[in-house]
PDB file of C-alpha atoms and ligand atoms in Angstrom:
ATOM      1  CA  MET E1037     -16.723 -12.140 -13.798  1.00 38.00           C
ATOM      2  CA  SER E1038     -13.097 -13.186 -13.686  1.00 41.00           C
ATOM      3  CA  LYS E1039     -11.558 -13.025 -10.253  1.00 43.00           C
ATOM      4  CA  VAL E1040      -8.109 -11.655  -9.678  1.00 46.00           C
ATOM      5  CA  GLU E1041      -5.724 -13.637  -7.469  1.00 47.00           C
ATOM      6  CA  PRO E1042      -6.611 -12.098  -4.116  1.00 51.00           C
ATOM      7  CA  VAL E1043      -3.230 -12.116  -2.430  1.00 70.00           C
ATOM      8  CA  PHE E1044       0.233 -13.580  -2.417  1.00 89.00           C
ATOM      9  CA  ASP E1045       1.542 -15.824   0.364  1.00 92.00           C
ATOM     10  CA  ASP E1046       5.312 -16.246   0.551  1.00 93.00           C
ATOM     11  CA  THR E1047       5.499 -18.351   3.702  1.00 89.00           C
ATOM     12  CA  GLN E1048       5.440 -21.804   2.076  1.00 72.00           C
ATOM     13  CA  SER E1049       4.724 -24.357   4.776  1.00 56.00           C
ATOM     14  CA  GLU E1050       7.496 -23.432   7.185  1.00 57.00           C
ATOM     15  CA  SER E1051       5.195 -21.826   9.727  1.00 56.00           C
ATOM     16  CA  GLY E1052       2.450 -24.393   9.248  1.00 58.00           C
ATOM     17  CA  GLU E1053      -0.933 -24.201   7.520  1.00 63.00           C
ATOM     18  CA  GLY E1054      -2.964 -21.205   8.580  1.00 74.00           C
ATOM     19  CA  THR E1055      -0.498 -19.959  11.176  1.00 90.00           C
ATOM     20  CA  ILE E1056      -0.183 -16.268  11.884  1.00 96.00           C
ATOM     21  CA  THR E1057       3.198 -15.279  13.286  1.00 97.00           C
ATOM     22  CA  LEU E1058       3.162 -13.269  16.522  1.00 98.00           C
ATOM     23  CA  TYR E1059       6.303 -11.136  16.475  1.00 98.00           C
ATOM     24  CA  ASP E1060       8.308 -10.000  19.520  1.00 98.00           C
ATOM     25  CA  ALA E1061       9.736  -6.626  20.526  1.00 98.00           C
ATOM     26  CA  SER E1062      12.965  -7.099  18.573  1.00 98.00           C
ATOM     27  CA  ALA E1063      10.908  -7.824  15.459  1.00 98.00           C
ATOM     28  CA  PHE E1064       8.931  -4.622  16.052  1.00 98.00           C
ATOM     29  CA  ALA E1065      12.249  -2.747  16.282  1.00 98.00           C
ATOM     30  CA  GLY E1066      13.361  -4.298  12.987  1.00 98.00           C
ATOM     31  CA  MET E1067      10.046  -3.359  11.372  1.00 99.00           C
ATOM     32  CA  HIS E1068      10.386   0.204  12.623  1.00 98.00           C
ATOM     33  CA  LYS E1069      13.737   0.511  10.892  1.00 98.00           C
ATOM     34  CA  ALA E1070      12.526  -1.009   7.631  1.00 99.00           C
ATOM     35  CA  GLY E1071       9.251   0.919   7.703  1.00 99.00           C
ATOM     36  CA  ARG E1072      10.930   4.220   8.415  1.00 99.00           C
ATOM     37  CA  LEU E1073      13.385   3.733   5.543  1.00 99.00           C
ATOM     38  CA  ALA E1074      10.562   2.895   3.115  1.00 99.00           C
ATOM     39  CA  ALA E1075       8.714   6.049   4.244  1.00 99.00           C
ATOM     40  CA  GLN E1076      11.912   8.074   3.840  1.00 98.00           C
ATOM     41  CA  ALA E1077      12.222   6.738   0.289  1.00 99.00           C
ATOM     42  CA  LEU E1078       8.749   8.099  -0.519  1.00 98.00           C
ATOM     43  CA  ASP E1079       9.662  11.421   1.139  1.00 98.00           C
ATOM     44  CA  MET E1080      12.690  11.598  -1.142  1.00 98.00           C
ATOM     45  CA  LEU E1081      10.462  11.238  -4.226  1.00 98.00           C
ATOM     46  CA  VAL E1082       8.223  14.201  -3.395  1.00 98.00           C
ATOM     47  CA  GLU E1083      10.381  16.778  -5.173  1.00 98.00           C
ATOM     48  CA  HIS E1084      10.771  14.497  -8.199  1.00 98.00           C
ATOM     49  CA  VAL E1085       7.125  13.770  -8.955  1.00 98.00           C
ATOM     50  CA  LEU E1086       6.582  16.523 -11.532  1.00 98.00           C
ATOM     51  CA  PRO E1087       5.112  16.864 -15.012  1.00 98.00           C
ATOM     52  CA  GLY E1088       7.530  15.342 -17.557  1.00 98.00           C
ATOM     53  CA  VAL E1089       9.195  12.829 -15.257  1.00 98.00           C
ATOM     54  CA  THR E1090       8.891   9.184 -16.269  1.00 99.00           C
ATOM     55  CA  THR E1091       7.858   6.520 -13.801  1.00 99.00           C
ATOM     56  CA  GLU E1092      10.998   4.532 -14.681  1.00 98.00           C
ATOM     57  CA  ALA E1093      13.109   7.536 -13.619  1.00 99.00           C
ATOM     58  CA  LEU E1094      11.360   7.390 -10.227  1.00 99.00           C
ATOM     59  CA  ASP E1095      12.083   3.657 -10.116  1.00 99.00           C
ATOM     60  CA  GLU E1096      15.798   4.347 -10.697  1.00 98.00           C
ATOM     61  CA  LEU E1097      15.814   6.896  -7.858  1.00 99.00           C
ATOM     62  CA  ILE E1098      14.446   4.247  -5.496  1.00 99.00           C
ATOM     63  CA  MET E1099      17.009   1.688  -6.734  1.00 98.00           C
ATOM     64  CA  GLU E1100      19.811   4.138  -5.876  1.00 98.00           C
ATOM     65  CA  PHE E1101      18.234   5.072  -2.546  1.00 99.00           C
ATOM     66  CA  ALA E1102      17.995   1.409  -1.572  1.00 98.00           C
ATOM     67  CA  GLN E1103      21.619   0.729  -2.523  1.00 98.00           C
ATOM     68  CA  GLN E1104      22.808   3.736  -0.532  1.00 98.00           C
ATOM     69  CA  HIS E1105      20.923   2.549   2.552  1.00 98.00           C
ATOM     70  CA  ASP E1106      21.777  -1.175   2.420  1.00 98.00           C
ATOM     71  CA  ALA E1107      18.202  -2.074   1.624  1.00 99.00           C
ATOM     72  CA  ILE E1108      16.716  -4.335  -1.031  1.00 98.00           C
ATOM     73  CA  PRO E1109      13.513  -3.469  -2.884  1.00 98.00           C
ATOM     74  CA  ALA E1110      11.278  -6.479  -2.187  1.00 98.00           C
ATOM     75  CA  THR E1111       9.514  -6.301  -5.533  1.00 98.00           C
ATOM     76  CA  LEU E1112      12.764  -6.836  -7.510  1.00 98.00           C
ATOM     77  CA  ASN E1113      12.479 -10.295  -9.098  1.00 97.00           C
ATOM     78  CA  TYR E1114       9.389 -10.970  -6.997  1.00 98.00           C
ATOM     79  CA  ARG E1115       7.223 -13.455  -8.899  1.00 97.00           C
ATOM     80  CA  GLY E1116       8.655 -12.151 -12.155  1.00 97.00           C
ATOM     81  CA  TYR E1117       8.270  -8.439 -11.336  1.00 98.00           C
ATOM     82  CA  THR E1118      11.439  -6.547 -12.294  1.00 98.00           C
ATOM     83  CA  LYS E1119      11.065  -3.057 -10.781  1.00 98.00           C
ATOM     84  CA  ALA E1120      11.760  -1.481  -7.388  1.00 98.00           C
ATOM     85  CA  ILE E1121       8.355   0.204  -7.077  1.00 99.00           C
ATOM     86  CA  CYS E1122       4.827   0.072  -8.399  1.00 99.00           C
ATOM     87  CA  THR E1123       3.540   3.269 -10.027  1.00 99.00           C
ATOM     88  CA  SER E1124      -0.214   3.326 -10.493  1.00 99.00           C
ATOM     89  CA  VAL E1125      -1.436   6.338 -12.460  1.00 99.00           C
ATOM     90  CA  ASN E1126      -5.041   7.625 -12.583  1.00 99.00           C
ATOM     91  CA  HIS E1127      -7.334   4.658 -13.353  1.00 98.00           C
ATOM     92  CA  VAL E1128      -4.606   2.130 -12.501  1.00 99.00           C
ATOM     93  CA  VAL E1129      -5.654   0.530  -9.214  1.00 98.00           C
ATOM     94  CA  CYS E1130      -2.344  -1.096  -8.230  1.00 98.00           C
ATOM     95  CA  HIS E1131       0.766  -2.905  -9.521  1.00 98.00           C
ATOM     96  CA  GLY E1132       1.408  -0.372 -12.307  1.00 98.00           C
ATOM     97  CA  ILE E1133       4.843  -1.068 -13.808  1.00 98.00           C
ATOM     98  CA  PRO E1134       7.282   1.864 -14.118  1.00 99.00           C
ATOM     99  CA  GLY E1135       7.965   2.707 -17.769  1.00 98.00           C
ATOM    100  CA  PRO E1136       9.004   5.373 -20.279  1.00 98.00           C
ATOM    101  CA  LYS E1137       5.722   7.290 -20.216  1.00 98.00           C
ATOM    102  CA  ALA E1138       6.015  10.743 -18.626  1.00 98.00           C
ATOM    103  CA  LEU E1139       3.671  11.954 -15.918  1.00 98.00           C
ATOM    104  CA  ARG E1140       1.431  14.853 -16.946  1.00 98.00           C
ATOM    105  CA  GLU E1141       0.038  17.802 -15.053  1.00 98.00           C
ATOM    106  CA  GLY E1142      -3.229  16.681 -13.457  1.00 98.00           C
ATOM    107  CA  ASP E1143      -2.268  13.021 -13.052  1.00 98.00           C
ATOM    108  CA  ILE E1144      -2.520  11.298  -9.690  1.00 99.00           C
ATOM    109  CA  VAL E1145      -0.130   8.450  -8.981  1.00 99.00           C
ATOM    110  CA  ASN E1146       0.272   5.909  -6.224  1.00 99.00           C
ATOM    111  CA  ILE E1147       3.872   4.964  -5.526  1.00 99.00           C
ATOM    112  CA  ASP E1148       4.317   1.747  -3.575  1.00 99.00           C
ATOM    113  CA  VAL E1149       7.692   0.778  -2.135  1.00 99.00           C
ATOM    114  CA  THR E1150       8.748  -2.180  -0.011  1.00 99.00           C
ATOM    115  CA  LEU E1151      12.286  -2.147   1.375  1.00 99.00           C
ATOM    116  CA  ILE E1152      13.938  -5.103   3.060  1.00 99.00           C
ATOM    117  CA  VAL E1153      16.266  -3.994   5.879  1.00 99.00           C
ATOM    118  CA  ASN E1154      18.070  -6.715   7.867  1.00 98.00           C
ATOM    119  CA  GLY E1155      15.451  -9.164   6.627  1.00 98.00           C
ATOM    120  CA  TRP E1156      12.447  -7.042   7.713  1.00 98.00           C
ATOM    121  CA  HIS E1157       9.924  -5.769   5.144  1.00 98.00           C
ATOM    122  CA  GLY E1158       8.675  -2.170   5.281  1.00 99.00           C
ATOM    123  CA  ASP E1159       5.771  -1.782   2.836  1.00 98.00           C
ATOM    124  CA  THR E1160       4.110   1.585   2.239  1.00 99.00           C
ATOM    125  CA  SER E1161       2.474   3.623  -0.487  1.00 99.00           C
ATOM    126  CA  ARG E1162       1.146   7.125  -0.925  1.00 98.00           C
ATOM    127  CA  MET E1163      -0.667   9.170  -3.515  1.00 98.00           C
ATOM    128  CA  PHE E1164       1.159  11.968  -5.307  1.00 98.00           C
ATOM    129  CA  ALA E1165      -0.481  14.777  -7.266  1.00 98.00           C
ATOM    130  CA  VAL E1166       1.330  15.862 -10.447  1.00 98.00           C
ATOM    131  CA  GLY E1167       0.997  19.629 -10.456  1.00 97.00           C
ATOM    132  CA  ALA E1168      -2.560  20.873 -10.063  1.00 97.00           C
ATOM    133  CA  VAL E1169      -5.118  18.057 -10.195  1.00 98.00           C
ATOM    134  CA  PRO E1170      -8.910  18.096 -10.655  1.00 98.00           C
ATOM    135  CA  ARG E1171     -11.015  18.638  -7.563  1.00 98.00           C
ATOM    136  CA  LYS E1172     -12.571  15.173  -7.787  1.00 98.00           C
ATOM    137  CA  ALA E1173      -9.081  13.653  -7.783  1.00 98.00           C
ATOM    138  CA  GLU E1174      -8.170  15.636  -4.648  1.00 98.00           C
ATOM    139  CA  ARG E1175     -11.368  14.473  -3.011  1.00 98.00           C
ATOM    140  CA  LEU E1176     -10.672  10.830  -3.872  1.00 99.00           C
ATOM    141  CA  ILE E1177      -7.175  11.113  -2.405  1.00 99.00           C
ATOM    142  CA  ASP E1178      -8.541  12.639   0.819  1.00 98.00           C
ATOM    143  CA  VAL E1179     -11.270   9.980   1.109  1.00 99.00           C
ATOM    144  CA  THR E1180      -8.744   7.186   0.556  1.00 99.00           C
ATOM    145  CA  TYR E1181      -6.313   8.537   3.141  1.00 99.00           C
ATOM    146  CA  GLU E1182      -9.086   8.911   5.702  1.00 99.00           C
ATOM    147  CA  ALA E1183     -10.349   5.399   4.883  1.00 99.00           C
ATOM    148  CA  MET E1184      -6.905   3.984   5.661  1.00 99.00           C
ATOM    149  CA  GLN E1185      -6.780   5.996   8.896  1.00 98.00           C
ATOM    150  CA  ARG E1186     -10.209   4.650   9.938  1.00 99.00           C
ATOM    151  CA  GLY E1187      -8.915   1.142   9.285  1.00 99.00           C
ATOM    152  CA  ILE E1188      -5.811   1.757  11.390  1.00 99.00           C
ATOM    153  CA  ALA E1189      -7.947   3.204  14.200  1.00 99.00           C
ATOM    154  CA  ALA E1190      -9.912  -0.078  14.298  1.00 99.00           C
ATOM    155  CA  VAL E1191      -6.787  -2.133  15.090  1.00 99.00           C
ATOM    156  CA  LYS E1192      -6.689  -3.386  18.671  1.00 98.00           C
ATOM    157  CA  PRO E1193      -6.597  -6.758  20.428  1.00 98.00           C
ATOM    158  CA  GLY E1194     -10.031  -8.371  20.537  1.00 97.00           C
ATOM    159  CA  HIS E1195     -11.201  -6.667  17.385  1.00 98.00           C
ATOM    160  CA  THR E1196     -11.059  -8.738  14.192  1.00 98.00           C
ATOM    161  CA  THR E1197      -9.814  -8.121  10.676  1.00 98.00           C
ATOM    162  CA  GLY E1198     -13.504  -7.560   9.902  1.00 98.00           C
ATOM    163  CA  HIS E1199     -13.522  -4.448  12.113  1.00 98.00           C
ATOM    164  CA  ILE E1200     -10.778  -2.991   9.917  1.00 99.00           C
ATOM    165  CA  GLY E1201     -12.618  -3.753   6.683  1.00 98.00           C
ATOM    166  CA  ALA E1202     -15.935  -2.517   8.036  1.00 99.00           C
ATOM    167  CA  ALA E1203     -14.425   0.811   9.156  1.00 99.00           C
ATOM    168  CA  ILE E1204     -12.893   1.381   5.726  1.00 99.00           C
ATOM    169  CA  GLN E1205     -15.953   0.303   3.756  1.00 99.00           C
ATOM    170  CA  LYS E1206     -18.431   2.334   5.821  1.00 98.00           C
ATOM    171  CA  PHE E1207     -16.427   5.504   5.425  1.00 99.00           C
ATOM    172  CA  ALA E1208     -15.623   5.083   1.711  1.00 99.00           C
ATOM    173  CA  GLU E1209     -19.172   4.172   0.719  1.00 99.00           C
ATOM    174  CA  ALA E1210     -20.657   7.024   2.787  1.00 99.00           C
ATOM    175  CA  GLU E1211     -18.452   9.249   0.606  1.00 98.00           C
ATOM    176  CA  ARG E1212     -20.027   7.642  -2.503  1.00 98.00           C
ATOM    177  CA  CYS E1213     -16.819   5.846  -3.409  1.00 99.00           C
ATOM    178  CA  SER E1214     -16.264   2.082  -3.835  1.00 99.00           C
ATOM    179  CA  VAL E1215     -13.831  -0.386  -2.293  1.00 99.00           C
ATOM    180  CA  VAL E1216     -11.760  -2.700  -4.507  1.00 98.00           C
ATOM    181  CA  ARG E1217     -12.368  -6.335  -3.514  1.00 98.00           C
ATOM    182  CA  GLU E1218      -9.726  -8.236  -5.501  1.00 97.00           C
ATOM    183  CA  PHE E1219      -6.659  -7.040  -3.595  1.00 98.00           C
ATOM    184  CA  CYS E1220      -6.123  -6.829   0.132  1.00 98.00           C
ATOM    185  CA  GLY E1221      -3.635  -6.003   2.846  1.00 98.00           C
ATOM    186  CA  HIS E1222      -1.426  -8.774   4.162  1.00 98.00           C
ATOM    187  CA  GLY E1223       0.674  -9.968   7.029  1.00 98.00           C
ATOM    188  CA  LEU E1224       4.374  -9.225   6.637  1.00 98.00           C
ATOM    189  CA  GLY E1225       7.616  -9.245   8.593  1.00 98.00           C
ATOM    190  CA  ARG E1226      10.242 -11.806   7.646  1.00 98.00           C
ATOM    191  CA  HIS E1227       8.268 -12.391   4.434  1.00 98.00           C
ATOM    192  CA  PHE E1228       6.769  -9.874   2.007  1.00 98.00           C
ATOM    193  CA  HIS E1229       3.305 -11.454   2.119  1.00 98.00           C
ATOM    194  CA  GLU E1230       2.140 -13.577   5.038  1.00 97.00           C
ATOM    195  CA  ARG E1231      -1.139 -14.377   6.719  1.00 96.00           C
ATOM    196  CA  PRO E1232      -3.565 -12.868   7.589  1.00 97.00           C
ATOM    197  CA  ASN E1233      -5.305 -11.228   4.640  1.00 97.00           C
ATOM    198  CA  ILE E1234      -6.665  -7.808   5.516  1.00 98.00           C
ATOM    199  CA  LEU E1235      -9.815  -7.213   3.476  1.00 98.00           C
ATOM    200  CA  HIS E1236     -10.802  -3.567   3.084  1.00 98.00           C
ATOM    201  CA  TYR E1237     -14.512  -4.340   3.368  1.00 98.00           C
ATOM    202  CA  GLY E1238     -16.528  -6.593   5.637  1.00 98.00           C
ATOM    203  CA  VAL E1239     -18.347  -7.012   8.895  1.00 98.00           C
ATOM    204  CA  GLU E1240     -17.175  -6.301  12.450  1.00 98.00           C
ATOM    205  CA  GLY E1241     -16.368  -9.583  14.185  1.00 98.00           C
ATOM    206  CA  ASP E1242     -15.715 -11.527  10.973  1.00 98.00           C
ATOM    207  CA  GLY E1243     -12.271 -12.807  10.077  1.00 97.00           C
ATOM    208  CA  VAL E1244      -9.270 -13.261  12.322  1.00 97.00           C
ATOM    209  CA  VAL E1245      -9.110 -12.045  15.944  1.00 98.00           C
ATOM    210  CA  LEU E1246      -6.304  -9.472  16.321  1.00 98.00           C
ATOM    211  CA  LYS E1247      -3.578 -10.238  18.859  1.00 98.00           C
ATOM    212  CA  PRO E1248      -0.542  -8.282  20.076  1.00 98.00           C
ATOM    213  CA  GLY E1249       2.460  -9.161  17.916  1.00 98.00           C
ATOM    214  CA  MET E1250       0.589  -9.448  14.626  1.00 98.00           C
ATOM    215  CA  ILE E1251       2.113  -7.369  11.841  1.00 98.00           C
ATOM    216  CA  PHE E1252       0.249  -6.513   8.642  1.00 98.00           C
ATOM    217  CA  THR E1253      -0.482  -3.844   6.069  1.00 98.00           C
ATOM    218  CA  ILE E1254      -3.636  -1.815   5.590  1.00 99.00           C
ATOM    219  CA  GLU E1255      -3.758  -0.615   1.983  1.00 98.00           C
ATOM    220  CA  PRO E1256      -7.250   0.229   0.738  1.00 98.00           C
ATOM    221  CA  MET E1257      -7.808   0.864  -2.967  1.00 99.00           C
ATOM    222  CA  ILE E1258     -10.788   3.211  -3.353  1.00 99.00           C
ATOM    223  CA  ASN E1259     -12.498   4.075  -6.649  1.00 99.00           C
ATOM    224  CA  LEU E1260     -14.525   7.123  -7.674  1.00 98.00           C
ATOM    225  CA  GLY E1261     -16.729   4.909  -9.835  1.00 98.00           C
ATOM    226  CA  ARG E1262     -17.525   1.233  -9.611  1.00 98.00           C
ATOM    227  CA  ALA E1263     -15.429  -1.288  -7.672  1.00 98.00           C
ATOM    228  CA  SER E1264     -14.818  -3.603 -10.610  1.00 98.00           C
ATOM    229  CA  VAL E1265     -11.223  -4.066 -11.815  1.00 98.00           C
ATOM    230  CA  LYS E1266      -9.344  -6.098 -14.420  1.00 98.00           C
ATOM    231  CA  VAL E1267      -5.694  -7.022 -14.887  1.00 98.00           C
ATOM    232  CA  LEU E1268      -4.055  -6.048 -18.189  1.00 98.00           C
ATOM    233  CA  PRO E1269      -2.271  -8.642 -20.381  1.00 98.00           C
ATOM    234  CA  ASP E1270       1.098  -7.736 -18.785  1.00 98.00           C
ATOM    235  CA  GLY E1271      -0.164  -9.818 -15.863  1.00 97.00           C
ATOM    236  CA  TRP E1272       0.327  -7.036 -13.295  1.00 98.00           C
ATOM    237  CA  THR E1273      -1.378  -3.742 -14.070  1.00 98.00           C
ATOM    238  CA  ALA E1274      -4.831  -3.647 -12.448  1.00 98.00           C
ATOM    239  CA  VAL E1275      -7.217  -0.989 -13.783  1.00 98.00           C
ATOM    240  CA  THR E1276     -10.771   0.106 -13.086  1.00 99.00           C
ATOM    241  CA  ARG E1277     -13.148  -1.369 -15.668  1.00 98.00           C
ATOM    242  CA  ASP E1278     -15.010   1.944 -15.929  1.00 98.00           C
ATOM    243  CA  ARG E1279     -11.675   3.827 -16.302  1.00 98.00           C
ATOM    244  CA  GLN E1280     -12.575   6.159 -13.446  1.00 99.00           C
ATOM    245  CA  LEU E1281      -9.899   7.226 -10.970  1.00 99.00           C
ATOM    246  CA  SER E1282      -8.583   4.957  -8.233  1.00 99.00           C
ATOM    247  CA  ALA E1283      -6.421   5.829  -5.207  1.00 99.00           C
ATOM    248  CA  GLN E1284      -4.525   3.919  -2.521  1.00 99.00           C
ATOM    249  CA  PHE E1285      -2.491   4.510   0.622  1.00 99.00           C
ATOM    250  CA  GLU E1286      -0.612   1.830   2.567  1.00 99.00           C
ATOM    251  CA  HIS E1287       0.923   1.577   6.011  1.00 99.00           C
ATOM    252  CA  SER E1288       2.602  -1.369   7.752  1.00 99.00           C
ATOM    253  CA  VAL E1289       1.396  -1.713  11.360  1.00 99.00           C
ATOM    254  CA  GLY E1290       1.993  -3.920  14.378  1.00 99.00           C
ATOM    255  CA  VAL E1291      -0.697  -4.805  16.931  1.00 98.00           C
ATOM    256  CA  THR E1292       0.147  -3.727  20.517  1.00 98.00           C
ATOM    257  CA  GLU E1293      -1.676  -4.228  23.830  1.00 98.00           C
ATOM    258  CA  GLU E1294      -3.428  -0.868  23.402  1.00 97.00           C
ATOM    259  CA  GLY E1295      -3.918  -0.649  19.654  1.00 98.00           C
ATOM    260  CA  CYS E1296      -1.190  -0.497  17.049  1.00 98.00           C
ATOM    261  CA  GLU E1297       2.103   1.055  16.051  1.00 98.00           C
ATOM    262  CA  VAL E1298       2.501   2.411  12.530  1.00 99.00           C
ATOM    263  CA  PHE E1299       5.955   1.505  11.201  1.00 99.00           C
ATOM    264  CA  THR E1300       5.837   3.528   7.979  1.00 99.00           C
ATOM    265  CA  LEU E1301       5.100   7.102   9.128  1.00 98.00           C
ATOM    266  CA  SER E1302       6.742   9.808   7.011  1.00 98.00           C
ATOM    267  CA  PRO E1303       9.729  11.330   8.844  1.00 98.00           C
ATOM    268  CA  LYS E1304       8.961  14.587   6.996  1.00 98.00           C
ATOM    269  CA  GLY E1305       5.254  14.576   7.833  1.00 98.00           C
ATOM    270  CA  TYR E1306       4.320  13.934   4.182  1.00 98.00           C
ATOM    271  CA  HIS E1307       1.195  11.963   5.070  1.00 97.00           C
ATOM    272  CA  CYS E1308      -1.237  13.083   2.380  1.00 97.00           C
ATOM    273  CA  PRO E1309      -0.919  15.582  -0.477  1.00 97.00           C
ATOM    274  CA  PRO E1310      -0.231  18.449  -0.846  1.00 96.00           C
ATOM    275  CA  TYR E1311       3.255  17.626   0.495  1.00 96.00           C
ATOM    276  CA  ALA E1312       5.032  20.889  -0.245  1.00 76.00           C
ATOM    277  CA  ALA E1313       4.301  23.383   2.526  1.00 53.00           C
ATOM    278  CA  GLY E1314       2.225  26.379   1.468  1.00 38.00           C
TER     279      GLY E1314
HETATM  280  N1  MF3 M1431       3.840  -3.567  -2.536  1.00 51.73           N
HETATM  281  C1  MF3 M1431       2.688  -4.306  -2.996  1.00 51.73           C
HETATM  282  C2  MF3 M1431       1.873  -4.578  -1.763  1.00 51.73           C
HETATM  283  O1  MF3 M1431       1.486  -3.656  -1.125  1.00 51.73           O
HETATM  284  C3  MF3 M1431       3.019  -5.583  -3.669  1.00 51.73           C
HETATM  285  C4  MF3 M1431       3.587  -5.394  -4.996  1.00 51.73           C
HETATM  286  S1  MF3 M1431       3.977  -6.941  -5.617  1.00 51.73           S
HETATM  287  C5  MF3 M1431       4.658  -6.582  -7.095  1.00 51.73           C
HETATM  288  O2  MF3 M1431       1.646  -5.671  -1.339  1.00 51.73           O
HETATM  289  F1  MF3 M1431       5.252  -7.639  -7.469  1.00 51.73           F
HETATM  290  F2  MF3 M1431       3.724  -6.147  -7.866  1.00 51.73           F
HETATM  291  F3  MF3 M1431       5.499  -5.600  -6.965  1.00 51.73           F
HETATM  292 CO1   CO M1432       1.389  -4.399   0.818  1.00 51.73          CO
HETATM  293 CO1   CO M1433       2.913  -2.075  -0.978  1.00 51.73          CO
END
């Protein structure tokens, strides 16, 4: 089995081998601003994710939104990636590249945006349903959202990254879904991808001990079928090997004395589909 590169690390050696940055209150304020803007960008897309729209049109909307708000999409020119968002449709697990193909009624799509505001990275993604979607797709979206929430609820000082992974894995597998192993959450802040890695499976007590000031993402990818994925020849697009549906949500969070703060909450309350009221 070929293994996919598990995670990026953009910190070079400046913070030292294996160091995890503990951020202060002003960093948390910066992350709140960046996270909120990234969430607002996803809110803005809600009315545009419709049958017939292309994923590259959604990418252009985010480019404009970023320009208007003095933000930079972190994925632009990141390791050769040339778009402002990732758009992962149906059996695409993550890192789908926006293109000329139109969304169709019944598709589900993850849209992942990272905006840099004053040097801080707000990284978040949500699922969108294109018109009416099959019941099993709705169920997968609900399971994936709840899995992320269980992971977030496990964040507190003294717990480890393993508590987060265990909470996600237990819930997802009890729902007869599987957890993608090849991609994980990541530290972030001044950089897009820092230490620690946040695995979405594992054992309570394993991994890194959580401390106030740590900032990272929780972004489980959950499959209806088997966990196994492969990356297409474009070098980015990850798909399920069995071509069954995959879903993902992502929040950026900071560890506090009591638990955590979520930086990327939707200002409009668009947490999980359906987003349009009624
Ligand atoms: N936003 C993705 C994440 O959650 C990373 C995308 S990297 C890209 O970490 F280059 F594919 F855009
Ligand atoms: Co991320
Ligand atoms: Co992301």
